[in-house]
Amino acid sequence: MVLGGESFVALAEGLQNALWALGGVPEQHRSDSLSAAFRNLDRRTQEDLTQRYEELCTHYGMTPSRNNCGLAHENGAIESPHGHLKKALADELLLRGSRDFEDLTAYRRFIDEVIGRRNARNRKRIEIERTALRPLPERRTTDYEEARVFVTSSGGFILRRVFYSVPSRLIGHRLNVRLYDDRLECFLGGTQLLTLRRGRPPQRSGKHGHVVDYHHVIHALRRKPMALINLVYRDQLFPHCAYARDPTA
């Protein structure tokens, strides 16, 4: 699952998940000039690997490479199976009878089950290729970005054009934040304090996004309830439409 579009974090997480599920490492990792892996803006740059992507490949002992420009069939070799996979997922959703899932974890479990059944058909061919794979390293490498933020008097911080609320006791502190594709892990020194859902700013807009936990702000609203009327993240405090379907919720 990629939630925020093309990024190094999504690439690193997905690639490492695939390598550890496979149980080995191929000689090369080839991409189609992903901006998360290559600096595509400057064509004169010869050494155009991004540093993080180069470190990722070095950690696993892979040689990074990319498709040749103008040879569409090199992309097609991947895009065609990808299209078949998307059709298989659509068929499984029809058989399931609903596209609603309890949470993101449940949806990921559903996708893993579908892919697992498809991979089982190729088990014999995979076992033949497995003898040519290199061993995995002792551990994964980082699949997140790091940032340092300051918690303001409003009880939160802004990161990548998204406002996040945190407990009021953290006002005035600087937090170390690890940005994953789907979450933020916040540390004070070396101690992890909380995990937040990762938000995204509205597309094609200069406005900020908001990830607000009402537990973090309810004490302030109790003292000044009329502030709720013009609160910029007011809608974030109410249940989403998914909850409104169940009248007992």
PDB file of N, CA and C in Angstrom, residues 25-31 49 53 57-58 60-66 134:
ATOM      1  N   VAL A  25      18.218 -11.782  -2.088  1.00  0.00           N
ATOM      2  CA  VAL A  25      18.453 -10.508  -2.766  1.00  0.00           C
ATOM      3  C   VAL A  25      18.972 -10.765  -4.185  1.00  0.00           C
ATOM      4  N   PRO A  26      18.362 -10.181  -5.203  1.00  0.00           N
ATOM      5  CA  PRO A  26      18.888 -10.313  -6.567  1.00  0.00           C
ATOM      6  C   PRO A  26      20.111  -9.436  -6.771  1.00  0.00           C
ATOM      7  N   GLU A  27      20.783  -9.640  -7.895  1.00  0.00           N
ATOM      8  CA  GLU A  27      21.984  -8.846  -8.171  1.00  0.00           C
ATOM      9  C   GLU A  27      21.644  -7.390  -8.452  1.00  0.00           C
ATOM     10  N   GLN A  28      20.504  -7.143  -9.114  1.00  0.00           N
ATOM     11  CA  GLN A  28      20.147  -5.785  -9.526  1.00  0.00           C
ATOM     12  C   GLN A  28      18.765  -5.416  -9.010  1.00  0.00           C
ATOM     13  N   HIS A  29      18.589  -4.112  -8.823  1.00  0.00           N
ATOM     14  CA  HIS A  29      17.238  -3.567  -8.669  1.00  0.00           C
ATOM     15  C   HIS A  29      17.052  -2.539  -9.768  1.00  0.00           C
ATOM     16  N   ARG A  30      16.070  -2.767 -10.614  1.00  0.00           N
ATOM     17  CA  ARG A  30      15.845  -1.892 -11.767  1.00  0.00           C
ATOM     18  C   ARG A  30      14.545  -1.130 -11.580  1.00  0.00           C
ATOM     19  N   SER A  31      14.573   0.154 -11.879  1.00  0.00           N
ATOM     20  CA  SER A  31      13.375   0.991 -11.812  1.00  0.00           C
ATOM     21  C   SER A  31      13.259   1.788 -13.104  1.00  0.00           C
ATOM     22  N   LEU A  49      22.214   9.022  -8.932  1.00  0.00           N
ATOM     23  CA  LEU A  49      21.507   8.307  -7.873  1.00  0.00           C
ATOM     24  C   LEU A  49      21.308   9.214  -6.679  1.00  0.00           C
ATOM     25  N   TYR A  53      18.786   6.245  -1.854  1.00  0.00           N
ATOM     26  CA  TYR A  53      18.551   5.061  -2.674  1.00  0.00           C
ATOM     27  C   TYR A  53      19.846   4.280  -2.868  1.00  0.00           C
ATOM     28  N   CYS A  57      20.479   0.326  -1.695  1.00  0.00           N
ATOM     29  CA  CYS A  57      20.988  -0.754  -2.542  1.00  0.00           C
ATOM     30  C   CYS A  57      22.302  -1.302  -1.995  1.00  0.00           C
ATOM     31  N   THR A  58      23.146  -0.422  -1.465  1.00  0.00           N
ATOM     32  CA  THR A  58      24.421  -0.869  -0.897  1.00  0.00           C
ATOM     33  C   THR A  58      24.184  -1.786   0.300  1.00  0.00           C
ATOM     34  N   TYR A  60      21.836  -3.852   0.784  1.00  0.00           N
ATOM     35  CA  TYR A  60      21.423  -5.181   0.352  1.00  0.00           C
ATOM     36  C   TYR A  60      22.368  -5.787  -0.686  1.00  0.00           C
ATOM     37  N   GLY A  61      23.407  -5.044  -1.067  1.00  0.00           N
ATOM     38  CA  GLY A  61      24.360  -5.570  -2.038  1.00  0.00           C
ATOM     39  C   GLY A  61      23.809  -5.657  -3.443  1.00  0.00           C
ATOM     40  N   MET A  62      22.834  -4.801  -3.787  1.00  0.00           N
ATOM     41  CA  MET A  62      22.253  -4.787  -5.125  1.00  0.00           C
ATOM     42  C   MET A  62      22.883  -3.682  -5.959  1.00  0.00           C
ATOM     43  N   THR A  63      22.920  -3.889  -7.261  1.00  0.00           N
ATOM     44  CA  THR A  63      23.375  -2.861  -8.183  1.00  0.00           C
ATOM     45  C   THR A  63      22.156  -2.109  -8.709  1.00  0.00           C
ATOM     46  N   PRO A  64      22.049  -0.814  -8.469  1.00  0.00           N
ATOM     47  CA  PRO A  64      20.886  -0.064  -8.974  1.00  0.00           C
ATOM     48  C   PRO A  64      21.003   0.200 -10.468  1.00  0.00           C
ATOM     49  N   SER A  65      19.897   0.096 -11.171  1.00  0.00           N
ATOM     50  CA  SER A  65      19.878   0.398 -12.601  1.00  0.00           C
ATOM     51  C   SER A  65      18.498   0.909 -12.969  1.00  0.00           C
ATOM     52  N   ARG A  66      18.382   1.425 -14.184  1.00  0.00           N
ATOM     53  CA  ARG A  66      17.069   1.904 -14.620  1.00  0.00           C
ATOM     54  C   ARG A  66      16.852   1.581 -16.088  1.00  0.00           C
ATOM     55  N   ARG A 134      21.267 -13.741  -3.447  1.00  0.00           N
ATOM     56  CA  ARG A 134      22.231 -13.519  -2.387  1.00  0.00           C
ATOM     57  C   ARG A 134      21.514 -13.526  -1.040  1.00  0.00           C
TER      58      ARG A 134
END
